[in-house]
CSV table of N, CA and C and ligand atoms in Angstrom, one decimal:
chain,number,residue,atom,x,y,z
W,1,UNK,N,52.3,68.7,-9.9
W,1,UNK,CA,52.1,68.7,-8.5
W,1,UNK,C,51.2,67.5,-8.1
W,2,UNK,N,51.3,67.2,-7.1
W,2,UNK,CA,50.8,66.1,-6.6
W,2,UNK,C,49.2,66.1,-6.1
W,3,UNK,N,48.4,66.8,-6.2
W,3,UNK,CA,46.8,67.2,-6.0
W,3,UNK,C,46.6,68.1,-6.4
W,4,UNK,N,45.2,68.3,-6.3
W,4,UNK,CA,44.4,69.4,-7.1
W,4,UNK,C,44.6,70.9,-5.6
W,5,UNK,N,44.7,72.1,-6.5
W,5,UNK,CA,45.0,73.1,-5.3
W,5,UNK,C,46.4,73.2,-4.8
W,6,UNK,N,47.2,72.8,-5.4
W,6,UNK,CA,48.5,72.5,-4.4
W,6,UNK,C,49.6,72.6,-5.2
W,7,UNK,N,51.0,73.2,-4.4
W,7,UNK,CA,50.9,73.2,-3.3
W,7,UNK,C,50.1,74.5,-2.5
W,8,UNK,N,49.8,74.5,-1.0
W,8,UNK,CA,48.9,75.6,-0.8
W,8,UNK,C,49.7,76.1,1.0
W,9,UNK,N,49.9,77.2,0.4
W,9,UNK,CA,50.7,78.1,1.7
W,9,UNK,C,50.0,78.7,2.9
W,10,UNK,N,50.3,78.0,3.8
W,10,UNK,CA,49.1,79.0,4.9
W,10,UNK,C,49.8,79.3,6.3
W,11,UNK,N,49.2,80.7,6.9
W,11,UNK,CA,50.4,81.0,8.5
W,11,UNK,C,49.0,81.5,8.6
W,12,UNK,N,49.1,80.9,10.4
W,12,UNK,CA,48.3,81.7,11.4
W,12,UNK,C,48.8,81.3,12.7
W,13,UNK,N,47.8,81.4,13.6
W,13,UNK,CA,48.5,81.0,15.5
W,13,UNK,C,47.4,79.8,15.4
W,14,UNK,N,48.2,79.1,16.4
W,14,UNK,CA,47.6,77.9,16.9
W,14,UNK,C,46.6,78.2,17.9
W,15,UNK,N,45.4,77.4,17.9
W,15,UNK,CA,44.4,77.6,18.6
W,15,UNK,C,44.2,76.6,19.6
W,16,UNK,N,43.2,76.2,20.4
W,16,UNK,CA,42.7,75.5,20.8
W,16,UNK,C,42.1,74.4,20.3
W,17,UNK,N,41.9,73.4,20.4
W,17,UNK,CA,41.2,72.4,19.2
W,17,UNK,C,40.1,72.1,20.4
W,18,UNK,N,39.5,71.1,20.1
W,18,UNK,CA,38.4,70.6,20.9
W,18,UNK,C,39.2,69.4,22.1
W,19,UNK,N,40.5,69.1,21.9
W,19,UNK,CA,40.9,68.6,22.7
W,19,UNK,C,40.7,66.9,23.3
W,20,UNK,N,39.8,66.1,22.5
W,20,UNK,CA,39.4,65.2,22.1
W,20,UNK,C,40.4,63.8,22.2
W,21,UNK,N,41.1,64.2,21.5
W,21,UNK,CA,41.5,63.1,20.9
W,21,UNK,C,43.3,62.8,21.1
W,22,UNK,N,43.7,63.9,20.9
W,22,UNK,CA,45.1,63.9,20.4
W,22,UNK,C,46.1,63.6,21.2
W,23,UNK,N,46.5,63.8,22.5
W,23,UNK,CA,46.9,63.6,23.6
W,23,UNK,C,46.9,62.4,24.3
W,24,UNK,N,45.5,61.5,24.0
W,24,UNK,CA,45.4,60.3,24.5
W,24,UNK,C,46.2,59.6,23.0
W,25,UNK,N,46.0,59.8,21.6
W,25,UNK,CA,46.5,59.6,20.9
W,25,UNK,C,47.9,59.1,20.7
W,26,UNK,N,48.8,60.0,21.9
W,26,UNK,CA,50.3,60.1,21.5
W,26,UNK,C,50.6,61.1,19.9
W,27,UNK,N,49.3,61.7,19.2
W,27,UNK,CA,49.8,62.4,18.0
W,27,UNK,C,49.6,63.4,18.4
W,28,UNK,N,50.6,64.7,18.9
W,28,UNK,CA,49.5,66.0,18.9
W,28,UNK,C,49.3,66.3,18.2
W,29,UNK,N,48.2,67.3,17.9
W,29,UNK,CA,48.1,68.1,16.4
W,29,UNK,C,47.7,70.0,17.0
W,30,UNK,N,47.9,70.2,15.5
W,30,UNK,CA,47.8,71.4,16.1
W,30,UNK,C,46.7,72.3,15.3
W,31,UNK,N,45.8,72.9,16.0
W,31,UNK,CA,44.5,73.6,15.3
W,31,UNK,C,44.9,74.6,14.5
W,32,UNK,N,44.4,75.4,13.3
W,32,UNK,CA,44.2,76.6,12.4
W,32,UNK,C,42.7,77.1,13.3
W,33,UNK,N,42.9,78.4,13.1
W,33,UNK,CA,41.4,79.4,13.2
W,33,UNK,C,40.6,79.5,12.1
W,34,UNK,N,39.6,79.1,12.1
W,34,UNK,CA,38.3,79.0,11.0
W,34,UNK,C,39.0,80.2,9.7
W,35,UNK,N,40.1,81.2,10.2
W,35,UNK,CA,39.8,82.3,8.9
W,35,UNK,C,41.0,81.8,8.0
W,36,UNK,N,42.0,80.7,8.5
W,36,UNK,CA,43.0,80.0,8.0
W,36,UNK,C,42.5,79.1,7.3
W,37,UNK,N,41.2,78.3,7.8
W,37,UNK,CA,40.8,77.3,7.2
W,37,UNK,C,40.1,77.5,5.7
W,38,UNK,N,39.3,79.1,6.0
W,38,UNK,CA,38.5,79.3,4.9
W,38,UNK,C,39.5,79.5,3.7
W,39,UNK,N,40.8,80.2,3.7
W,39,UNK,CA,41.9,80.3,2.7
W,39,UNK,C,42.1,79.0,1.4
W,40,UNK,N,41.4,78.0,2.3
W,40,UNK,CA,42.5,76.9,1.5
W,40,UNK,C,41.4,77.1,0.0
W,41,UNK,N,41.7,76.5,-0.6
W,41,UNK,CA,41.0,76.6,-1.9
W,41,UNK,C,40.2,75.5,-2.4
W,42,UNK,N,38.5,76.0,-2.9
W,42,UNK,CA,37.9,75.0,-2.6
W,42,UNK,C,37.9,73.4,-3.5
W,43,UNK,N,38.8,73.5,-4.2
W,43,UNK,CA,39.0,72.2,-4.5
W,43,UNK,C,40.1,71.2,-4.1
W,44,UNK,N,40.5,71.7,-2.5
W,44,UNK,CA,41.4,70.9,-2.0
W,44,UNK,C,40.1,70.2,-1.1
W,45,UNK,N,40.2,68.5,-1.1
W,45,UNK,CA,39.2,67.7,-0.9
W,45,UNK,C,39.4,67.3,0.8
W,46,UNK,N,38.1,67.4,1.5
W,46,UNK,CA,38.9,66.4,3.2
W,46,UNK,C,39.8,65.3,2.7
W,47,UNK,N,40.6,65.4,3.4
W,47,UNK,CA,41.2,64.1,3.3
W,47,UNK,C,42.8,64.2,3.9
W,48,UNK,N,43.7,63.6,3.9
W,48,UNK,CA,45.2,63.5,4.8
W,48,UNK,C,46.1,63.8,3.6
W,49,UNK,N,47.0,65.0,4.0
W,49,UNK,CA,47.8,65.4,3.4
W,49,UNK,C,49.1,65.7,4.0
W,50,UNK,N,50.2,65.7,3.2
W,50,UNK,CA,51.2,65.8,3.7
W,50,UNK,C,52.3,67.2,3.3
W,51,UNK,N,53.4,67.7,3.7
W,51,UNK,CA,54.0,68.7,3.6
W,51,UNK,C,55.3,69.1,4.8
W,52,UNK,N,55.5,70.3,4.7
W,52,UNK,CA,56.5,71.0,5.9
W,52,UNK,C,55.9,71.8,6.4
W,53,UNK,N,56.4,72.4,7.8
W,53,UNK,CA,55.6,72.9,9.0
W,53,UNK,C,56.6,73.8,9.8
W,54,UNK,N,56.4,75.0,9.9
W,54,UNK,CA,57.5,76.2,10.9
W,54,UNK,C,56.6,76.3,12.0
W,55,UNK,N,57.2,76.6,13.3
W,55,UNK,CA,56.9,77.2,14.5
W,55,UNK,C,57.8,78.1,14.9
W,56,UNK,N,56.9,79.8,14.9
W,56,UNK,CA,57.7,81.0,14.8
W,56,UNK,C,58.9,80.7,14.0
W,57,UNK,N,58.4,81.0,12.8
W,57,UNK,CA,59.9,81.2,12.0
W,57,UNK,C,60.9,80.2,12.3
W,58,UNK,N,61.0,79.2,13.1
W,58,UNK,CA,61.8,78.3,13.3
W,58,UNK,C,62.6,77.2,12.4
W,59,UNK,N,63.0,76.0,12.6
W,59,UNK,CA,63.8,75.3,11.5
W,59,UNK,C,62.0,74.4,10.9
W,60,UNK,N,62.2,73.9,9.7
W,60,UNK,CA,61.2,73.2,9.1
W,60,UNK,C,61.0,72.2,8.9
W,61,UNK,N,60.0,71.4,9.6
W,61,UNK,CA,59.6,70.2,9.6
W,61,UNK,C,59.1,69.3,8.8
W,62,UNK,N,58.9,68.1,8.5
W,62,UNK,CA,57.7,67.5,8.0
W,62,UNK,C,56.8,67.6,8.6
W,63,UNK,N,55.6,67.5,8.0
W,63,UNK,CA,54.3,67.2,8.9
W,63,UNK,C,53.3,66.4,8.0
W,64,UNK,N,51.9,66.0,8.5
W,64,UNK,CA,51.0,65.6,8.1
W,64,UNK,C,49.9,65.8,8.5
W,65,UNK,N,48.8,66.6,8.0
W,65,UNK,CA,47.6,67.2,8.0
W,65,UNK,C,46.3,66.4,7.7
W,66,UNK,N,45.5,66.7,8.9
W,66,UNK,CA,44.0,65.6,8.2
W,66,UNK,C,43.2,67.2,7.8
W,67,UNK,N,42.3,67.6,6.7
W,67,UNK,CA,41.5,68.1,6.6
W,67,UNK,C,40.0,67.7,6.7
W,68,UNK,N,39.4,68.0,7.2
W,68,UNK,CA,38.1,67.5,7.9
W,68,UNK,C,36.9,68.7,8.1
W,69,UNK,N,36.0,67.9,7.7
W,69,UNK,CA,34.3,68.6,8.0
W,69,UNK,C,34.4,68.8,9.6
W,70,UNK,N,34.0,70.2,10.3
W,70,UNK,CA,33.8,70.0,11.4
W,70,UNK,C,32.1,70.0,11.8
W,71,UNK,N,31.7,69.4,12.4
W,71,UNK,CA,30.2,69.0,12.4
W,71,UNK,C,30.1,70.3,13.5
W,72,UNK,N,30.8,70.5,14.7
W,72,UNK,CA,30.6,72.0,15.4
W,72,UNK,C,30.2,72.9,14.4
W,73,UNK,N,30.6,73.2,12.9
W,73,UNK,CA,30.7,74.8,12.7
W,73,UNK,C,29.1,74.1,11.3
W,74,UNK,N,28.4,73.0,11.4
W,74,UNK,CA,27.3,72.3,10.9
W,74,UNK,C,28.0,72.0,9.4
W,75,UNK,N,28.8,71.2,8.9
W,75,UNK,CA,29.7,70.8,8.4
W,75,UNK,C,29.5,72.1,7.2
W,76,UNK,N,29.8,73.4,7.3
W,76,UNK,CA,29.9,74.7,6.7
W,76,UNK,C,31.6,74.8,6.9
W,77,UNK,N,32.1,74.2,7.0
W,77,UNK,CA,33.6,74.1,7.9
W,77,UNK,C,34.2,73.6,7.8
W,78,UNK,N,35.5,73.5,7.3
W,78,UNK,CA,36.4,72.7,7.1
W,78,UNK,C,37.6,72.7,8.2
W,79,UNK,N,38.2,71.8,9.3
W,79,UNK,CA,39.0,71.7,10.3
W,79,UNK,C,40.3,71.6,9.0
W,80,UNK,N,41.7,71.9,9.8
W,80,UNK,CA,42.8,71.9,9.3
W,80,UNK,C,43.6,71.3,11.0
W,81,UNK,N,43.9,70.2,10.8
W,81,UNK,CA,44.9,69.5,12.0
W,81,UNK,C,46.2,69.3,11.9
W,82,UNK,N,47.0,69.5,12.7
W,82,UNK,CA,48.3,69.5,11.8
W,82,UNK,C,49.7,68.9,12.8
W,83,UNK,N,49.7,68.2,12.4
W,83,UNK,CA,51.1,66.6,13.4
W,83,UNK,C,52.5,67.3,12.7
W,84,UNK,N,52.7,67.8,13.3
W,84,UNK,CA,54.4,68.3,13.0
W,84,UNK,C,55.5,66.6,13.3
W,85,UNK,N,56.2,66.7,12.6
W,85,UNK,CA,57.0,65.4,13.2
W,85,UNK,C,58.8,66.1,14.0
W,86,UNK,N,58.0,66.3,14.5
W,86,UNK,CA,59.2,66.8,15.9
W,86,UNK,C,58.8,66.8,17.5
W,87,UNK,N,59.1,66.5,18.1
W,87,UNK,CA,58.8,67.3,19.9
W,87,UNK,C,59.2,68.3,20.0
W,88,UNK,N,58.1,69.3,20.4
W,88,UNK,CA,58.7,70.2,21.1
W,88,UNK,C,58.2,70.3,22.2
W,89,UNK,N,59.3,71.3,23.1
W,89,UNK,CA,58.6,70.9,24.6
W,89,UNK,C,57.4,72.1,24.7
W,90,UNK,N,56.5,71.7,26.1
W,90,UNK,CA,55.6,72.6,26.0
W,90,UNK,C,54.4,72.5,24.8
W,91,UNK,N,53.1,73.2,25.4
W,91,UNK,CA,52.5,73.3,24.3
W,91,UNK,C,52.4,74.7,23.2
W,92,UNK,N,51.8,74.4,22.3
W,92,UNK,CA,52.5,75.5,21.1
W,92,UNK,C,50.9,76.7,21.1
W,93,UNK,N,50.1,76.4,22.1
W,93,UNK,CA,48.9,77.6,21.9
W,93,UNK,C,49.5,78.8,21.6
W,94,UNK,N,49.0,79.4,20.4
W,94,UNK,CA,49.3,81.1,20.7
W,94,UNK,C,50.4,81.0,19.3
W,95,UNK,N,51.1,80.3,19.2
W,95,UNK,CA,52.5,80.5,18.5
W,95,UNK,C,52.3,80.3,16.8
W,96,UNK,N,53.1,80.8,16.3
W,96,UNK,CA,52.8,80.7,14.4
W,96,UNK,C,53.1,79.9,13.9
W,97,UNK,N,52.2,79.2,13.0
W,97,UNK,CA,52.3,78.4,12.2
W,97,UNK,C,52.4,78.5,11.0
W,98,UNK,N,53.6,78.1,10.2
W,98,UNK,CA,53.7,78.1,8.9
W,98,UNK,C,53.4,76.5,8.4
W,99,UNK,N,52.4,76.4,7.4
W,99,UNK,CA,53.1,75.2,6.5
W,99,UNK,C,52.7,75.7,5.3
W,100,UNK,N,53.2,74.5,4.1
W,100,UNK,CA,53.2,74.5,2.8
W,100,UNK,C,52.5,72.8,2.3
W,101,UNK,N,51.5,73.2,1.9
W,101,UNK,CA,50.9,71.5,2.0
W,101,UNK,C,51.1,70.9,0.3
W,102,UNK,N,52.2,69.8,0.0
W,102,UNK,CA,52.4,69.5,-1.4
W,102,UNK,C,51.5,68.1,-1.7
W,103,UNK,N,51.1,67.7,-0.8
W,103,UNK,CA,50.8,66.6,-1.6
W,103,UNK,C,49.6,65.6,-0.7
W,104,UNK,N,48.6,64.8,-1.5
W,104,UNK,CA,47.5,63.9,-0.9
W,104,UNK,C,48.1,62.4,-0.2
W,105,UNK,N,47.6,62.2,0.8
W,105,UNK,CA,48.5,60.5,0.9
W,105,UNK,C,47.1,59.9,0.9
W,106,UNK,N,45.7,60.3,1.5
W,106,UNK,CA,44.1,59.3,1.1
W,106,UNK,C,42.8,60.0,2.2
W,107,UNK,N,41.5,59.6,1.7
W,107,UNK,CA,40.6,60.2,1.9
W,107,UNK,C,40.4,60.1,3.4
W,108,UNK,N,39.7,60.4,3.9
W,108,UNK,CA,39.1,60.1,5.8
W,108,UNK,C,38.6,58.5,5.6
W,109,UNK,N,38.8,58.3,6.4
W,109,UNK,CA,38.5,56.9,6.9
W,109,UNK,C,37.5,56.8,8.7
W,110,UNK,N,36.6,56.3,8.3
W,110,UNK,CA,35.9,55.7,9.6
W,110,UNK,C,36.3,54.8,10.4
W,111,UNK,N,37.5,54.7,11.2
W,111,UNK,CA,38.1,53.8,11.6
W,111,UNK,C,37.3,53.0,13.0
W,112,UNK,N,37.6,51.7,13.1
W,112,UNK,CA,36.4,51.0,14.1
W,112,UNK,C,37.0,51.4,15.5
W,113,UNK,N,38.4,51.7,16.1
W,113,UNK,CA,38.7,51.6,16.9
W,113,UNK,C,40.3,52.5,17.6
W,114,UNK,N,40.3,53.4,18.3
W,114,UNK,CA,41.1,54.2,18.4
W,114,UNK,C,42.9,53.5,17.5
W,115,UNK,N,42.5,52.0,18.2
W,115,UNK,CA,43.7,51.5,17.8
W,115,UNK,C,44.2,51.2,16.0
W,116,UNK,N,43.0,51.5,15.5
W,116,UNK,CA,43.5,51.5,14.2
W,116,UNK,C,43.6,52.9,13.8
W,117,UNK,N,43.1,53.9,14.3
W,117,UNK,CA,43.1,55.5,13.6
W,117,UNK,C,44.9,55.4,14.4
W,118,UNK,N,45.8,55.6,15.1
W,118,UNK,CA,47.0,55.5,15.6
W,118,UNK,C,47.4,54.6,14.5
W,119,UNK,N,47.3,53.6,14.1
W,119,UNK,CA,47.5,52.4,13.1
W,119,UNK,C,47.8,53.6,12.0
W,120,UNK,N,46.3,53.9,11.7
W,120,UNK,CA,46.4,54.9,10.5
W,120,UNK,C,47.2,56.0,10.2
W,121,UNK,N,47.3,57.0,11.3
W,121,UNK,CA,48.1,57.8,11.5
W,121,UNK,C,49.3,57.8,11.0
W,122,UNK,N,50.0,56.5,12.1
W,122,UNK,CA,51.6,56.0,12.0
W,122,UNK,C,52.2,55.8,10.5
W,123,UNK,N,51.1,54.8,9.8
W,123,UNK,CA,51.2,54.9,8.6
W,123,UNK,C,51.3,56.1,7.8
W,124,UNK,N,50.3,57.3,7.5
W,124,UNK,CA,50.9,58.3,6.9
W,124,UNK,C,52.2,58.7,7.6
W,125,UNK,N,52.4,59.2,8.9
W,125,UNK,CA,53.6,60.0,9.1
W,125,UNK,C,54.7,59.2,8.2
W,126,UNK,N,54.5,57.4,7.9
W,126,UNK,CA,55.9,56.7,7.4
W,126,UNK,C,55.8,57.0,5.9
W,127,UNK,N,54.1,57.2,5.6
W,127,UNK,CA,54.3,57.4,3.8
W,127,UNK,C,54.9,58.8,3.6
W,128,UNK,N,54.4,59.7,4.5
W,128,UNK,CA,55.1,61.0,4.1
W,128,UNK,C,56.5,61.8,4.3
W,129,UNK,N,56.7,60.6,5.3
W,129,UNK,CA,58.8,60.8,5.6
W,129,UNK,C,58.9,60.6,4.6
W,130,UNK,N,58.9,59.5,3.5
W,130,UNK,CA,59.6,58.8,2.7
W,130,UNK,C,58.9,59.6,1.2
W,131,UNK,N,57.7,60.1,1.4
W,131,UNK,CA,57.6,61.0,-0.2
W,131,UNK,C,58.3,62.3,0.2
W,132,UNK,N,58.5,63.0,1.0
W,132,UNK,CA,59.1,64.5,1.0
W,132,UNK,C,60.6,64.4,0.9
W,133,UNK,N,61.1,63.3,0.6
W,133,UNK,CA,62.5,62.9,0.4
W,133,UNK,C,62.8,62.9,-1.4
W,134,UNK,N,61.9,63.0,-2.0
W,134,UNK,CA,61.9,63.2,-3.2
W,134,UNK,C,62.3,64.9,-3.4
W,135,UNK,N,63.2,65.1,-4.3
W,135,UNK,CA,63.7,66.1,-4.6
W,135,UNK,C,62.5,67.3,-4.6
W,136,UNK,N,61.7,67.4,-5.9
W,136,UNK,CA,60.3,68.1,-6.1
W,136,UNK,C,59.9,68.7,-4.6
W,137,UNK,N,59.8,68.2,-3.8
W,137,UNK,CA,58.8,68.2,-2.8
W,137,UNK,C,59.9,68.6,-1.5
W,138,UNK,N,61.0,68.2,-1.5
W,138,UNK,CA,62.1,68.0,-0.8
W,138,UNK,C,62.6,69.6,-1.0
W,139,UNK,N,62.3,70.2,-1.7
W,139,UNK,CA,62.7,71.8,-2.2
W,139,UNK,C,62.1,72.7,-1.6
W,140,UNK,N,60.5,72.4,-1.2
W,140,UNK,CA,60.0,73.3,-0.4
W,140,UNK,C,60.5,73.5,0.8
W,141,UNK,N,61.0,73.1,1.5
W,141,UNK,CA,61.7,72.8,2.7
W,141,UNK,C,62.7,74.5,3.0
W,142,UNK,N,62.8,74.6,1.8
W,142,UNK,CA,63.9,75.7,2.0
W,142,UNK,C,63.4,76.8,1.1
W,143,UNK,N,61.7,76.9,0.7
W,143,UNK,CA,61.2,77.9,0.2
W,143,UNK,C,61.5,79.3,1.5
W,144,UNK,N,60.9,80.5,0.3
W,144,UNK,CA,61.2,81.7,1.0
W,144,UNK,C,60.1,82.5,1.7
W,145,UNK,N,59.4,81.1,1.6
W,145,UNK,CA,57.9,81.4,2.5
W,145,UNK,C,58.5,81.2,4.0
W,146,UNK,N,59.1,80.6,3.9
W,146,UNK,CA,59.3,80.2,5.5
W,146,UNK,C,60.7,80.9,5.8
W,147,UNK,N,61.0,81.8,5.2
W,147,UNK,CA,62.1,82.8,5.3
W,147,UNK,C,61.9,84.6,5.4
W,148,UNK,N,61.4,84.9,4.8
W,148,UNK,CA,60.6,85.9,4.6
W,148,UNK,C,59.5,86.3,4.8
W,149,UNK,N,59.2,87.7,5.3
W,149,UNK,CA,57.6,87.7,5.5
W,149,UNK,C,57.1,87.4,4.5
W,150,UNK,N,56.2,86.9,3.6
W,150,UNK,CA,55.5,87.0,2.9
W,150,UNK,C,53.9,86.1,2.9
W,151,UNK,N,53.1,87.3,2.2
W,151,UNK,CA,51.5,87.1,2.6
W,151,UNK,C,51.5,85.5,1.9
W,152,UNK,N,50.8,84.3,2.0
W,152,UNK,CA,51.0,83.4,1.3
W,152,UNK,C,49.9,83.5,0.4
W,153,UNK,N,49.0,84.3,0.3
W,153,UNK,CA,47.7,84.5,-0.6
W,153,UNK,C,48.7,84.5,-2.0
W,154,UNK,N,49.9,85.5,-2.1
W,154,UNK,CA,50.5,85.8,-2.9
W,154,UNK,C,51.7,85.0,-4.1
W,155,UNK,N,51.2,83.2,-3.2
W,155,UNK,CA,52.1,82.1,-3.4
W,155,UNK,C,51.8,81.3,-3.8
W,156,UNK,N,51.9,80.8,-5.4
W,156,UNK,CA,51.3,79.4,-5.6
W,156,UNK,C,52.1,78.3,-5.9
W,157,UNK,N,53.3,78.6,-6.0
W,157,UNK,CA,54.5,77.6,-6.4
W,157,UNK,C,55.9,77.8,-5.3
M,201,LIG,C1,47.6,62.6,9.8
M,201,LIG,C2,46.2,62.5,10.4
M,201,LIG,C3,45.3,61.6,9.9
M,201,LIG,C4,44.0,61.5,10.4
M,201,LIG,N1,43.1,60.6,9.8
M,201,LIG,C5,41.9,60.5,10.3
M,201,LIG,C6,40.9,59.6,9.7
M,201,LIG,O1,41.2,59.0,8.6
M,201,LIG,N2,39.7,59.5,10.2
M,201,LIG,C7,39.4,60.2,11.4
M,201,LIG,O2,38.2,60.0,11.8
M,201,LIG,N3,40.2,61.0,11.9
M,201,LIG,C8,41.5,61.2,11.4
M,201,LIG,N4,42.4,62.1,12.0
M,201,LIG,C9,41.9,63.0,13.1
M,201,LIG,C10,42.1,62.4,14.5
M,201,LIG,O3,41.0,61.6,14.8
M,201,LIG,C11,42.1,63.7,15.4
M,201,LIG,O4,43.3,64.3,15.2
M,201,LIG,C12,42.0,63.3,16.8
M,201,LIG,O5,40.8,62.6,17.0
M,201,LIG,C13,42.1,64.5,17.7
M,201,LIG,O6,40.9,65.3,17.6
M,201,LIG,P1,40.7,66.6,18.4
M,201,LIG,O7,41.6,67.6,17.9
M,201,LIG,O8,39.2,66.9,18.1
M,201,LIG,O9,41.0,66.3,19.8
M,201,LIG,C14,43.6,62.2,11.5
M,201,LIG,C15,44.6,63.1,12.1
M,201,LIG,C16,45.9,63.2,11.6
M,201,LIG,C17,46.8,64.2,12.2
């Protein structure tokens, strides 16, 4: 598998984020609740990851994930953001989120200027179309996590 911790299964409802950023961005993303975030396992590192993404049980997406220190919760906290690559209409507060996270694409970056973090961005969503096309990774897509109820605590492959 492609990182340390992974792949790593997680569902919860979308929250509120701090609202910052994303919108002016053109990326939305979509927030985890601190008790989603605490799940992940602690040798998954901040940094941008990539994977697939349900809304309510729905059809499954690619996505791409920044994991991040939140300085709000005094960096005790780790944020989980999450860029589905689809529109959907409306915003998704409130609604379930499934993903499956397979793989690292690079660490956080301090970028100088809105216009290079969108730079940055664009770039993973194109590295991660093009790795989740690989068979391996290409399989989760149709795992039975995103078909079945099932607790993801109980999922490591
Ligand atoms: C795929 C992806 C990669 C990101 N990479 C970085 C990064 O390298 N450095 C950074 O400061 N923020 C990064 N971000 C976080 C964005 O800055 C953040 O989503 C945006 O500022 C919105 O923040 P908000 O939810 O607080 O409004 C990334 C977000 C996504 C979805």
């Amino acid at each position: 598998m492609s990182g340390k911790g992974l792949p790593h299964f997680a569902v919860g409802r979308i929250v509120k984020g701090f609202g910052r950023g994303s919108k002016e961005l053109g990326i939305p993303t979509a927030n985890y609740s601190p008790d989603v975030v605490e799940n992940l396992p602690k040798n998954v590192d901040t940094g941008v990851y990539f994977g697939w993404a349900s809304i309510d049980r729905g059809d499954v997406h690619k996505m791409v994930m920044s994991i991040g220190w939140n300085p709000f919760y005094q960096n005790s906290q780790k944020s989980m953001e999450t860029h589905i690559m689809h529109k959907f209409p409306g915003d998704l507060y409130g609604a379930e989120l499934r993903v499956v996270i397979v793989g690292f694409l690079r660490p956080e970056v301090n970028f100088d200027s809105l216009e290079d973090l969108i730079k940055g961005i664009n770039g993973d969503i194109e590295n991660a179309e093009k790795l989740l096309e690989n068979a391996d990774l290409a399989a989760y897509r149709t795992h039975k996590f995103f078909t079945e109820p099932i607790d993801p605590a109980q999922l490591t492959s």
